[in-house]
Amino acid sequence: MTSPKFSASLEQGRPPLTPAASATSTAKRLPAEARPRRRPPAHRRSTPLTIAMLAVLAYFLLPLFWLLIASTKSTQDLFNSFGLWFSHTPQLLSNIKATFTQDDGVYGRWLLNTVLYAGASALGAALLAAAAGYGFAKYRFRGHGAAFNLVLGAIMIPTTALAIPTYLLFAKAGLVNTPWAVILPSLISPFGLYLMRIYTEDAVPDSLIEAARMDGAGELRIFLTIALRLLAPGLVTVILFTLVATWNNYFLPLIMLNDPDLYPITVGLSRWADQAQNGGAGASSDMLALVVTGSLISIIPLVLAFLMLQRYWQSGLATGGVKQ
């Protein structure tokens, strides 16, 4: 015996509803408050992956934590107390004061020198990489592929291998023991050029360049007023890479500079460390503590630079997610 619903479905020419479909249609007709709520799927957790991430986090943060703790100790407490915890008499403020007053305040001069070297090198390298990358991406000329392959090959050459030839060239030009001896070699960034070439291909549409040319804009104006604005996230990336590389550069300033007043932080702190170990002229009993405190102060500008410039990365990601 057929049910009334089955007979009505046959009369209207529709296939009969199965019990599951009938229940679904009934649930759709119920008000939202009466519908059964579906439980959200449980988050999948991987214990080995969590342990691996915690290990990587500890690998990166433990040295910074140790540096912060060690900056609050005297030289004696560095050897007599537990390395990952404070001593009984923390003296961070006195260590900072002693760092800036040691040797007539030469640490402040080293810090300003490092800001000058790294800032000028980062801005110059970013502009040169952007111009060269834009040229490789948007123009075709004779030897285009060979020149770009030469750039890729230059990425594989370590900078320390070029330090001695660079010193000989700068000695011939009379630029040794000047700020230019540190800034000029840092302006060349093969990796930055490669990065800007790849980024320019997608960030600067050819149609936009053609429209600017039809409006009468010259090539230099197109690059300065249109392309550079679109390349802001890539520029920030090159700036940060070059900033960190120049800030931490040790070997090039070591062989290029002889005047202690021109030293960057890396060479200056190395000089203090040698005095602490060998007891040279101007050495004090807390010289090693001053080296550790100076190292802590030297990383603060890099952290601030990253925090201030990261918004350009976020804006670049948001721009790339919008369809034209």
PDB file of C-alpha atoms in Angstrom:
ATOM      1  CA  MET A   1       0.000   0.000   0.000  1.00  0.00           C
ATOM      2  CA  THR A   2       1.467   3.313  -1.106  1.00  0.00           C
ATOM      3  CA  SER A   3       1.690   6.278   1.199  1.00  0.00           C
ATOM      4  CA  PRO A   4      -0.147   9.557   0.389  1.00  0.00           C
ATOM      5  CA  LYS A   5       3.200  11.356  -0.145  1.00  0.00           C
ATOM      6  CA  PHE A   6       4.367   8.655  -2.593  1.00  0.00           C
ATOM      7  CA  SER A   7       1.087   8.855  -4.547  1.00  0.00           C
ATOM      8  CA  ALA A   8       1.234  12.666  -4.664  1.00  0.00           C
ATOM      9  CA  SER A   9       4.755  12.539  -6.024  1.00  0.00           C
ATOM     10  CA  LEU A  10       3.749  10.123  -8.769  1.00  0.00           C
ATOM     11  CA  GLU A  11       0.744  12.257  -9.713  1.00  0.00           C
ATOM     12  CA  GLN A  12       2.906  15.413 -10.051  1.00  0.00           C
ATOM     13  CA  GLY A  13       5.492  13.579 -12.183  1.00  0.00           C
ATOM     14  CA  ARG A  14       8.311  13.894  -9.622  1.00  0.00           C
ATOM     15  CA  PRO A  15      10.431  11.010  -8.369  1.00  0.00           C
ATOM     16  CA  PRO A  16       9.519   9.862  -4.906  1.00  0.00           C
ATOM     17  CA  LEU A  17      11.622  11.141  -2.023  1.00  0.00           C
ATOM     18  CA  THR A  18      13.806   8.742  -0.119  1.00  0.00           C
ATOM     19  CA  PRO A  19      13.619   8.858   3.688  1.00  0.00           C
ATOM     20  CA  ALA A  20      16.987  10.708   3.864  1.00  0.00           C
ATOM     21  CA  ALA A  21      15.935  13.268   1.251  1.00  0.00           C
ATOM     22  CA  SER A  22      12.572  13.687   2.953  1.00  0.00           C
ATOM     23  CA  ALA A  23      14.313  14.390   6.259  1.00  0.00           C
ATOM     24  CA  THR A  24      16.633  16.908   4.564  1.00  0.00           C
ATOM     25  CA  SER A  25      13.749  18.756   2.955  1.00  0.00           C
ATOM     26  CA  THR A  26      11.917  18.782   6.257  1.00  0.00           C
ATOM     27  CA  ALA A  27      15.037  20.232   7.987  1.00  0.00           C
ATOM     28  CA  LYS A  28      15.247  22.981   5.356  1.00  0.00           C
ATOM     29  CA  ARG A  29      11.636  23.989   6.082  1.00  0.00           C
ATOM     30  CA  LEU A  30      12.353  24.296   9.805  1.00  0.00           C
ATOM     31  CA  PRO A  31      13.280  27.708  11.207  1.00  0.00           C
ATOM     32  CA  ALA A  32      16.981  28.455  11.729  1.00  0.00           C
ATOM     33  CA  GLU A  33      16.649  28.115  15.508  1.00  0.00           C
ATOM     34  CA  ALA A  34      15.179  24.602  15.224  1.00  0.00           C
ATOM     35  CA  ARG A  35      17.765  23.234  12.769  1.00  0.00           C
ATOM     36  CA  PRO A  36      20.414  20.938  14.212  1.00  0.00           C
ATOM     37  CA  ARG A  37      23.792  22.678  14.428  1.00  0.00           C
ATOM     38  CA  ARG A  38      26.758  21.042  12.783  1.00  0.00           C
ATOM     39  CA  ARG A  39      29.858  20.768  14.844  1.00  0.00           C
ATOM     40  CA  PRO A  40      32.939  22.421  13.296  1.00  0.00           C
ATOM     41  CA  PRO A  41      35.620  19.960  12.268  1.00  0.00           C
ATOM     42  CA  ALA A  42      38.242  19.434  14.943  1.00  0.00           C
ATOM     43  CA  HIS A  43      41.631  21.067  14.333  1.00  0.00           C
ATOM     44  CA  ARG A  44      44.185  18.532  13.232  1.00  0.00           C
ATOM     45  CA  ARG A  45      47.243  18.530  15.432  1.00  0.00           C
ATOM     46  CA  SER A  46      50.555  16.847  14.802  1.00  0.00           C
ATOM     47  CA  THR A  47      52.677  16.210  17.863  1.00  0.00           C
ATOM     48  CA  PRO A  48      55.953  15.655  15.950  1.00  0.00           C
ATOM     49  CA  LEU A  49      55.388  18.838  13.953  1.00  0.00           C
ATOM     50  CA  THR A  50      54.664  20.807  17.129  1.00  0.00           C
ATOM     51  CA  ILE A  51      57.840  19.501  18.755  1.00  0.00           C
ATOM     52  CA  ALA A  52      59.858  20.378  15.646  1.00  0.00           C
ATOM     53  CA  MET A  53      58.462  23.917  15.589  1.00  0.00           C
ATOM     54  CA  LEU A  54      59.227  24.400  19.283  1.00  0.00           C
ATOM     55  CA  ALA A  55      62.789  23.199  18.661  1.00  0.00           C
ATOM     56  CA  VAL A  56      63.219  25.686  15.797  1.00  0.00           C
ATOM     57  CA  LEU A  57      61.758  28.454  17.954  1.00  0.00           C
ATOM     58  CA  ALA A  58      64.182  27.647  20.752  1.00  0.00           C
ATOM     59  CA  TYR A  59      67.067  27.540  18.278  1.00  0.00           C
ATOM     60  CA  PHE A  60      66.372  31.122  17.181  1.00  0.00           C
ATOM     61  CA  LEU A  61      65.297  32.655  20.494  1.00  0.00           C
ATOM     62  CA  LEU A  62      67.699  31.103  22.986  1.00  0.00           C
ATOM     63  CA  PRO A  63      70.763  33.043  21.727  1.00  0.00           C
ATOM     64  CA  LEU A  64      68.816  36.290  21.957  1.00  0.00           C
ATOM     65  CA  PHE A  65      67.591  35.378  25.421  1.00  0.00           C
ATOM     66  CA  TRP A  66      71.131  34.564  26.511  1.00  0.00           C
ATOM     67  CA  LEU A  67      72.394  37.869  25.097  1.00  0.00           C
ATOM     68  CA  LEU A  68      69.732  39.777  27.013  1.00  0.00           C
ATOM     69  CA  ILE A  69      70.559  37.969  30.254  1.00  0.00           C
ATOM     70  CA  ALA A  70      74.327  38.293  29.773  1.00  0.00           C
ATOM     71  CA  SER A  71      74.014  42.044  29.218  1.00  0.00           C
ATOM     72  CA  THR A  72      72.832  42.440  32.800  1.00  0.00           C
ATOM     73  CA  LYS A  73      75.930  40.802  34.294  1.00  0.00           C
ATOM     74  CA  SER A  74      79.452  41.831  35.091  1.00  0.00           C
ATOM     75  CA  THR A  75      82.418  39.989  33.621  1.00  0.00           C
ATOM     76  CA  GLN A  76      82.786  37.963  36.810  1.00  0.00           C
ATOM     77  CA  ASP A  77      79.108  36.993  36.837  1.00  0.00           C
ATOM     78  CA  LEU A  78      79.348  35.860  33.215  1.00  0.00           C
ATOM     79  CA  PHE A  79      81.552  32.974  34.372  1.00  0.00           C
ATOM     80  CA  ASN A  80      80.193  32.380  37.891  1.00  0.00           C
ATOM     81  CA  SER A  81      76.420  32.368  37.319  1.00  0.00           C
ATOM     82  CA  PHE A  82      73.967  30.312  35.304  1.00  0.00           C
ATOM     83  CA  GLY A  83      73.988  31.485  31.707  1.00  0.00           C
ATOM     84  CA  LEU A  84      70.217  31.531  31.148  1.00  0.00           C
ATOM     85  CA  TRP A  85      69.218  33.432  34.268  1.00  0.00           C
ATOM     86  CA  PHE A  86      69.979  36.726  35.990  1.00  0.00           C
ATOM     87  CA  SER A  87      72.689  37.156  38.578  1.00  0.00           C
ATOM     88  CA  HIS A  88      72.060  38.422  42.106  1.00  0.00           C
ATOM     89  CA  THR A  89      73.172  41.936  41.135  1.00  0.00           C
ATOM     90  CA  PRO A  90      71.861  42.802  37.631  1.00  0.00           C
ATOM     91  CA  GLN A  91      73.483  45.915  36.172  1.00  0.00           C
ATOM     92  CA  LEU A  92      72.079  46.468  32.689  1.00  0.00           C
ATOM     93  CA  LEU A  93      71.873  50.256  32.976  1.00  0.00           C
ATOM     94  CA  SER A  94      75.401  50.588  34.315  1.00  0.00           C
ATOM     95  CA  ASN A  95      76.669  48.311  31.514  1.00  0.00           C
ATOM     96  CA  ILE A  96      74.953  50.460  28.884  1.00  0.00           C
ATOM     97  CA  LYS A  97      76.410  53.627  30.414  1.00  0.00           C
ATOM     98  CA  ALA A  98      79.894  52.101  30.550  1.00  0.00           C
ATOM     99  CA  THR A  99      79.589  50.942  26.929  1.00  0.00           C
ATOM    100  CA  PHE A 100      78.877  54.452  25.665  1.00  0.00           C
ATOM    101  CA  THR A 101      81.557  56.079  27.838  1.00  0.00           C
ATOM    102  CA  GLN A 102      84.398  53.598  27.219  1.00  0.00           C
ATOM    103  CA  ASP A 103      87.327  55.064  25.249  1.00  0.00           C
ATOM    104  CA  ASP A 104      85.807  58.561  25.225  1.00  0.00           C
ATOM    105  CA  GLY A 105      82.497  57.380  23.793  1.00  0.00           C
ATOM    106  CA  VAL A 106      83.885  55.673  20.712  1.00  0.00           C
ATOM    107  CA  TYR A 107      81.014  53.153  20.703  1.00  0.00           C
ATOM    108  CA  GLY A 108      78.557  55.899  19.767  1.00  0.00           C
ATOM    109  CA  ARG A 109      80.783  56.826  16.817  1.00  0.00           C
ATOM    110  CA  TRP A 110      80.928  53.178  15.757  1.00  0.00           C
ATOM    111  CA  LEU A 111      77.145  52.993  15.922  1.00  0.00           C
ATOM    112  CA  LEU A 112      76.735  56.109  13.761  1.00  0.00           C
ATOM    113  CA  ASN A 113      79.295  54.758  11.280  1.00  0.00           C
ATOM    114  CA  THR A 114      77.363  51.508  11.010  1.00  0.00           C
ATOM    115  CA  VAL A 115      74.077  53.356  10.444  1.00  0.00           C
ATOM    116  CA  LEU A 116      75.738  55.410   7.701  1.00  0.00           C
ATOM    117  CA  TYR A 117      77.349  52.434   5.975  1.00  0.00           C
ATOM    118  CA  ALA A 118      74.304  50.181   6.186  1.00  0.00           C
ATOM    119  CA  GLY A 119      71.731  52.861   5.361  1.00  0.00           C
ATOM    120  CA  ALA A 120      73.562  54.250   2.329  1.00  0.00           C
ATOM    121  CA  SER A 121      74.393  50.757   1.062  1.00  0.00           C
ATOM    122  CA  ALA A 122      70.835  49.482   1.493  1.00  0.00           C
ATOM    123  CA  LEU A 123      69.182  52.419  -0.280  1.00  0.00           C
ATOM    124  CA  GLY A 124      71.744  52.508  -3.073  1.00  0.00           C
ATOM    125  CA  ALA A 125      71.683  48.747  -3.623  1.00  0.00           C
ATOM    126  CA  ALA A 126      67.871  48.715  -3.709  1.00  0.00           C
ATOM    127  CA  LEU A 127      67.688  51.495  -6.319  1.00  0.00           C
ATOM    128  CA  LEU A 128      70.375  49.939  -8.501  1.00  0.00           C
ATOM    129  CA  ALA A 129      68.777  46.493  -8.242  1.00  0.00           C
ATOM    130  CA  ALA A 130      65.362  47.937  -9.079  1.00  0.00           C
ATOM    131  CA  ALA A 131      66.680  49.788 -12.127  1.00  0.00           C
ATOM    132  CA  ALA A 132      68.638  46.798 -13.413  1.00  0.00           C
ATOM    133  CA  GLY A 133      65.841  44.331 -12.665  1.00  0.00           C
ATOM    134  CA  TYR A 134      63.319  46.579 -14.413  1.00  0.00           C
ATOM    135  CA  GLY A 135      65.606  46.784 -17.437  1.00  0.00           C
ATOM    136  CA  PHE A 136      66.067  43.019 -17.639  1.00  0.00           C
ATOM    137  CA  ALA A 137      62.340  42.391 -17.204  1.00  0.00           C
ATOM    138  CA  LYS A 138      60.873  44.960 -19.593  1.00  0.00           C
ATOM    139  CA  TYR A 139      63.500  45.424 -22.296  1.00  0.00           C
ATOM    140  CA  ARG A 140      65.158  43.085 -24.751  1.00  0.00           C
ATOM    141  CA  PHE A 141      68.636  43.864 -26.036  1.00  0.00           C
ATOM    142  CA  ARG A 142      71.600  42.065 -27.545  1.00  0.00           C
ATOM    143  CA  GLY A 143      73.232  39.819 -24.972  1.00  0.00           C
ATOM    144  CA  HIS A 144      70.196  39.948 -22.681  1.00  0.00           C
ATOM    145  CA  GLY A 145      70.333  36.273 -21.727  1.00  0.00           C
ATOM    146  CA  ALA A 146      74.112  36.140 -21.371  1.00  0.00           C
ATOM    147  CA  ALA A 147      74.170  39.201 -19.129  1.00  0.00           C
ATOM    148  CA  PHE A 148      71.469  37.808 -16.874  1.00  0.00           C
ATOM    149  CA  ASN A 149      73.227  34.447 -16.659  1.00  0.00           C
ATOM    150  CA  LEU A 150      76.351  36.334 -15.614  1.00  0.00           C
ATOM    151  CA  VAL A 151      74.349  37.888 -12.783  1.00  0.00           C
ATOM    152  CA  LEU A 152      73.128  34.466 -11.690  1.00  0.00           C
ATOM    153  CA  GLY A 153      76.705  33.210 -11.690  1.00  0.00           C
ATOM    154  CA  ALA A 154      77.791  36.163  -9.537  1.00  0.00           C
ATOM    155  CA  ILE A 155      75.339  35.068  -6.850  1.00  0.00           C
ATOM    156  CA  MET A 156      77.398  31.918  -6.316  1.00  0.00           C
ATOM    157  CA  ILE A 157      80.645  33.825  -5.642  1.00  0.00           C
ATOM    158  CA  PRO A 158      81.199  34.441  -1.898  1.00  0.00           C
ATOM    159  CA  THR A 159      81.875  38.057  -0.994  1.00  0.00           C
ATOM    160  CA  THR A 160      84.945  37.124   1.053  1.00  0.00           C
ATOM    161  CA  ALA A 161      86.627  35.826  -2.115  1.00  0.00           C
ATOM    162  CA  LEU A 162      86.321  39.309  -3.633  1.00  0.00           C
ATOM    163  CA  ALA A 163      87.599  41.203  -0.586  1.00  0.00           C
ATOM    164  CA  ILE A 164      91.309  41.146  -1.484  1.00  0.00           C
ATOM    165  CA  PRO A 165      90.811  42.101  -5.187  1.00  0.00           C
ATOM    166  CA  THR A 166      88.455  44.860  -4.058  1.00  0.00           C
ATOM    167  CA  TYR A 167      91.072  46.138  -1.620  1.00  0.00           C
ATOM    168  CA  LEU A 168      93.719  46.258  -4.369  1.00  0.00           C
ATOM    169  CA  LEU A 169      91.392  48.206  -6.675  1.00  0.00           C
ATOM    170  CA  PHE A 170      90.437  50.696  -3.981  1.00  0.00           C
ATOM    171  CA  ALA A 171      94.072  51.105  -2.961  1.00  0.00           C
ATOM    172  CA  LYS A 172      94.892  52.114  -6.553  1.00  0.00           C
ATOM    173  CA  ALA A 173      92.006  54.599  -6.487  1.00  0.00           C
ATOM    174  CA  GLY A 174      93.050  56.037  -3.111  1.00  0.00           C
ATOM    175  CA  LEU A 175      89.758  55.142  -1.413  1.00  0.00           C
ATOM    176  CA  VAL A 176      91.154  52.857   1.305  1.00  0.00           C
ATOM    177  CA  ASN A 177      90.450  54.023   4.862  1.00  0.00           C
ATOM    178  CA  THR A 178      87.428  56.061   3.765  1.00  0.00           C
ATOM    179  CA  PRO A 179      83.685  55.393   4.154  1.00  0.00           C
ATOM    180  CA  TRP A 180      83.466  54.818   0.387  1.00  0.00           C
ATOM    181  CA  ALA A 181      85.586  51.691   0.791  1.00  0.00           C
ATOM    182  CA  VAL A 182      82.690  50.080   2.690  1.00  0.00           C
ATOM    183  CA  ILE A 183      79.727  51.663   0.905  1.00  0.00           C
ATOM    184  CA  LEU A 184      80.659  51.222  -2.765  1.00  0.00           C
ATOM    185  CA  PRO A 185      81.233  47.424  -2.703  1.00  0.00           C
ATOM    186  CA  SER A 186      77.955  46.978  -0.829  1.00  0.00           C
ATOM    187  CA  LEU A 187      75.977  48.689  -3.593  1.00  0.00           C
ATOM    188  CA  ILE A 188      76.341  45.658  -5.848  1.00  0.00           C
ATOM    189  CA  SER A 189      73.734  43.020  -5.024  1.00  0.00           C
ATOM    190  CA  PRO A 190      73.376  40.234  -7.638  1.00  0.00           C
ATOM    191  CA  PHE A 191      70.688  38.538  -5.566  1.00  0.00           C
ATOM    192  CA  GLY A 192      68.794  41.818  -5.267  1.00  0.00           C
ATOM    193  CA  LEU A 193      68.942  42.275  -9.042  1.00  0.00           C
ATOM    194  CA  TYR A 194      67.639  38.756  -9.615  1.00  0.00           C
ATOM    195  CA  LEU A 195      64.851  39.277  -7.082  1.00  0.00           C
ATOM    196  CA  MET A 196      63.775  42.600  -8.602  1.00  0.00           C
ATOM    197  CA  ARG A 197      63.788  41.154 -12.130  1.00  0.00           C
ATOM    198  CA  ILE A 198      61.450  38.329 -11.089  1.00  0.00           C
ATOM    199  CA  TYR A 199      59.233  40.672  -9.080  1.00  0.00           C
ATOM    200  CA  THR A 200      59.031  43.290 -11.855  1.00  0.00           C
ATOM    201  CA  GLU A 201      57.722  40.793 -14.398  1.00  0.00           C
ATOM    202  CA  ASP A 202      54.488  40.361 -12.416  1.00  0.00           C
ATOM    203  CA  ALA A 203      54.218  43.641 -10.492  1.00  0.00           C
ATOM    204  CA  VAL A 204      54.516  46.057 -13.451  1.00  0.00           C
ATOM    205  CA  PRO A 205      52.033  45.248 -16.257  1.00  0.00           C
ATOM    206  CA  ASP A 206      53.192  45.842 -19.826  1.00  0.00           C
ATOM    207  CA  SER A 207      49.840  47.452 -20.621  1.00  0.00           C
ATOM    208  CA  LEU A 208      50.470  50.122 -17.992  1.00  0.00           C
ATOM    209  CA  ILE A 209      53.857  50.939 -19.509  1.00  0.00           C
ATOM    210  CA  GLU A 210      52.355  51.152 -23.004  1.00  0.00           C
ATOM    211  CA  ALA A 211      49.597  53.460 -21.753  1.00  0.00           C
ATOM    212  CA  ALA A 212      52.177  55.759 -20.181  1.00  0.00           C
ATOM    213  CA  ARG A 213      54.168  55.832 -23.422  1.00  0.00           C
ATOM    214  CA  MET A 214      51.044  56.724 -25.395  1.00  0.00           C
ATOM    215  CA  ASP A 215      50.472  59.619 -22.985  1.00  0.00           C
ATOM    216  CA  GLY A 216      53.931  60.937 -23.810  1.00  0.00           C
ATOM    217  CA  ALA A 217      55.857  59.831 -20.704  1.00  0.00           C
ATOM    218  CA  GLY A 218      59.542  59.095 -21.134  1.00  0.00           C
ATOM    219  CA  GLU A 219      61.197  55.875 -20.030  1.00  0.00           C
ATOM    220  CA  LEU A 220      62.883  57.451 -16.993  1.00  0.00           C
ATOM    221  CA  ARG A 221      59.651  59.077 -15.882  1.00  0.00           C
ATOM    222  CA  ILE A 222      57.773  55.797 -16.238  1.00  0.00           C
ATOM    223  CA  PHE A 223      60.341  54.063 -14.057  1.00  0.00           C
ATOM    224  CA  LEU A 224      60.498  56.777 -11.366  1.00  0.00           C
ATOM    225  CA  THR A 225      56.803  57.648 -11.106  1.00  0.00           C
ATOM    226  CA  ILE A 226      55.066  54.363 -11.940  1.00  0.00           C
ATOM    227  CA  ALA A 227      57.351  51.357 -11.639  1.00  0.00           C
ATOM    228  CA  LEU A 228      59.031  52.298  -8.359  1.00  0.00           C
ATOM    229  CA  ARG A 229      55.666  52.635  -6.612  1.00  0.00           C
ATOM    230  CA  LEU A 230      54.592  49.202  -7.772  1.00  0.00           C
ATOM    231  CA  LEU A 231      57.955  47.736  -6.763  1.00  0.00           C
ATOM    232  CA  ALA A 232      57.799  48.980  -3.149  1.00  0.00           C
ATOM    233  CA  PRO A 233      57.516  45.494  -1.516  1.00  0.00           C
ATOM    234  CA  GLY A 234      60.441  44.206  -3.578  1.00  0.00           C
ATOM    235  CA  LEU A 235      62.486  47.310  -2.753  1.00  0.00           C
ATOM    236  CA  VAL A 236      61.856  46.808   0.951  1.00  0.00           C
ATOM    237  CA  THR A 237      63.015  43.203   0.671  1.00  0.00           C
ATOM    238  CA  VAL A 238      66.292  44.219  -0.984  1.00  0.00           C
ATOM    239  CA  ILE A 239      66.755  47.036   1.537  1.00  0.00           C
ATOM    240  CA  LEU A 240      66.414  44.677   4.481  1.00  0.00           C
ATOM    241  CA  PHE A 241      68.693  42.029   2.977  1.00  0.00           C
ATOM    242  CA  THR A 242      71.395  44.585   2.195  1.00  0.00           C
ATOM    243  CA  LEU A 243      70.910  46.366   5.510  1.00  0.00           C
ATOM    244  CA  VAL A 244      71.476  43.189   7.497  1.00  0.00           C
ATOM    245  CA  ALA A 245      74.404  42.091   5.309  1.00  0.00           C
ATOM    246  CA  THR A 246      76.205  45.446   5.589  1.00  0.00           C
ATOM    247  CA  TRP A 247      75.382  45.825   9.281  1.00  0.00           C
ATOM    248  CA  ASN A 248      76.923  42.437  10.052  1.00  0.00           C
ATOM    249  CA  ASN A 249      79.809  42.786   7.580  1.00  0.00           C
ATOM    250  CA  TYR A 250      83.132  42.258   9.317  1.00  0.00           C
ATOM    251  CA  PHE A 251      85.836  41.173   6.887  1.00  0.00           C
ATOM    252  CA  LEU A 252      85.500  44.004   4.348  1.00  0.00           C
ATOM    253  CA  PRO A 253      85.712  46.872   6.898  1.00  0.00           C
ATOM    254  CA  LEU A 254      88.515  45.013   8.675  1.00  0.00           C
ATOM    255  CA  ILE A 255      90.801  45.113   5.640  1.00  0.00           C
ATOM    256  CA  MET A 256      89.616  48.475   4.295  1.00  0.00           C
ATOM    257  CA  LEU A 257      89.737  50.649   7.432  1.00  0.00           C
ATOM    258  CA  ASN A 258      92.689  51.531   9.633  1.00  0.00           C
ATOM    259  CA  ASP A 259      91.283  54.478  11.583  1.00  0.00           C
ATOM    260  CA  PRO A 260      89.366  53.361  14.724  1.00  0.00           C
ATOM    261  CA  ASP A 261      87.050  56.362  14.312  1.00  0.00           C
ATOM    262  CA  LEU A 262      85.817  54.852  11.029  1.00  0.00           C
ATOM    263  CA  TYR A 263      85.163  51.361  12.394  1.00  0.00           C
ATOM    264  CA  PRO A 264      81.655  49.890  12.272  1.00  0.00           C
ATOM    265  CA  ILE A 265      80.276  48.064  15.297  1.00  0.00           C
ATOM    266  CA  THR A 266      81.486  44.641  14.189  1.00  0.00           C
ATOM    267  CA  VAL A 267      85.149  45.651  13.918  1.00  0.00           C
ATOM    268  CA  GLY A 268      84.976  47.866  16.993  1.00  0.00           C
ATOM    269  CA  LEU A 269      83.535  45.162  19.235  1.00  0.00           C
ATOM    270  CA  SER A 270      86.113  42.715  17.904  1.00  0.00           C
ATOM    271  CA  ARG A 271      88.813  45.176  18.939  1.00  0.00           C
ATOM    272  CA  TRP A 272      87.339  45.387  22.442  1.00  0.00           C
ATOM    273  CA  ALA A 273      87.181  41.586  22.636  1.00  0.00           C
ATOM    274  CA  ASP A 274      90.880  41.382  21.750  1.00  0.00           C
ATOM    275  CA  GLN A 275      91.648  43.910  24.476  1.00  0.00           C
ATOM    276  CA  ALA A 276      89.623  41.905  26.999  1.00  0.00           C
ATOM    277  CA  GLN A 277      91.529  38.710  26.163  1.00  0.00           C
ATOM    278  CA  ASN A 278      95.013  40.155  25.776  1.00  0.00           C
ATOM    279  CA  GLY A 279      94.805  43.037  28.227  1.00  0.00           C
ATOM    280  CA  GLY A 280      95.823  45.689  25.725  1.00  0.00           C
ATOM    281  CA  ALA A 281      95.868  49.439  26.200  1.00  0.00           C
ATOM    282  CA  GLY A 282      92.576  50.842  27.445  1.00  0.00           C
ATOM    283  CA  ALA A 283      91.308  47.461  28.656  1.00  0.00           C
ATOM    284  CA  SER A 284      89.216  47.341  31.837  1.00  0.00           C
ATOM    285  CA  SER A 285      88.082  44.554  34.116  1.00  0.00           C
ATOM    286  CA  ASP A 286      84.536  44.654  32.665  1.00  0.00           C
ATOM    287  CA  MET A 287      85.571  44.855  29.008  1.00  0.00           C
ATOM    288  CA  LEU A 288      83.980  41.501  28.161  1.00  0.00           C
ATOM    289  CA  ALA A 289      80.677  42.614  29.677  1.00  0.00           C
ATOM    290  CA  LEU A 290      80.850  45.763  27.546  1.00  0.00           C
ATOM    291  CA  VAL A 291      81.313  43.616  24.421  1.00  0.00           C
ATOM    292  CA  VAL A 292      78.186  41.623  25.258  1.00  0.00           C
ATOM    293  CA  THR A 293      76.172  44.754  26.047  1.00  0.00           C
ATOM    294  CA  GLY A 294      77.356  46.425  22.846  1.00  0.00           C
ATOM    295  CA  SER A 295      76.237  43.377  20.888  1.00  0.00           C
ATOM    296  CA  LEU A 296      72.763  43.655  22.400  1.00  0.00           C
ATOM    297  CA  ILE A 297      72.513  47.351  21.541  1.00  0.00           C
ATOM    298  CA  SER A 298      73.674  46.693  17.978  1.00  0.00           C
ATOM    299  CA  ILE A 299      70.724  44.430  17.127  1.00  0.00           C
ATOM    300  CA  ILE A 300      68.066  46.882  18.303  1.00  0.00           C
ATOM    301  CA  PRO A 301      68.191  49.070  15.136  1.00  0.00           C
ATOM    302  CA  LEU A 302      67.755  45.982  12.948  1.00  0.00           C
ATOM    303  CA  VAL A 303      64.676  44.905  14.901  1.00  0.00           C
ATOM    304  CA  LEU A 304      63.201  48.403  14.655  1.00  0.00           C
ATOM    305  CA  ALA A 305      63.903  48.547  10.919  1.00  0.00           C
ATOM    306  CA  PHE A 306      62.098  45.251  10.359  1.00  0.00           C
ATOM    307  CA  LEU A 307      59.090  46.327  12.436  1.00  0.00           C
ATOM    308  CA  MET A 308      58.789  49.620  10.554  1.00  0.00           C
ATOM    309  CA  LEU A 309      59.195  48.147   7.076  1.00  0.00           C
ATOM    310  CA  GLN A 310      57.102  44.996   7.385  1.00  0.00           C
ATOM    311  CA  ARG A 311      53.880  46.877   6.585  1.00  0.00           C
ATOM    312  CA  TYR A 312      55.126  47.314   3.017  1.00  0.00           C
ATOM    313  CA  TRP A 313      55.325  43.531   2.705  1.00  0.00           C
ATOM    314  CA  GLN A 314      51.749  43.221   3.943  1.00  0.00           C
ATOM    315  CA  SER A 315      50.509  45.863   1.504  1.00  0.00           C
ATOM    316  CA  GLY A 316      52.355  44.075  -1.305  1.00  0.00           C
ATOM    317  CA  LEU A 317      50.661  40.781  -0.476  1.00  0.00           C
ATOM    318  CA  ALA A 318      47.253  42.466  -0.403  1.00  0.00           C
ATOM    319  CA  THR A 319      47.892  44.168  -3.746  1.00  0.00           C
ATOM    320  CA  GLY A 320      48.870  40.875  -5.359  1.00  0.00           C
ATOM    321  CA  GLY A 321      45.620  39.281  -4.192  1.00  0.00           C
ATOM    322  CA  VAL A 322      43.403  41.749  -6.118  1.00  0.00           C
ATOM    323  CA  LYS A 323      42.500  40.793  -9.672  1.00  0.00           C
ATOM    324  CA  GLN A 324      42.939  43.436 -12.318  1.00  0.00           C
TER     325      GLN A 324
END
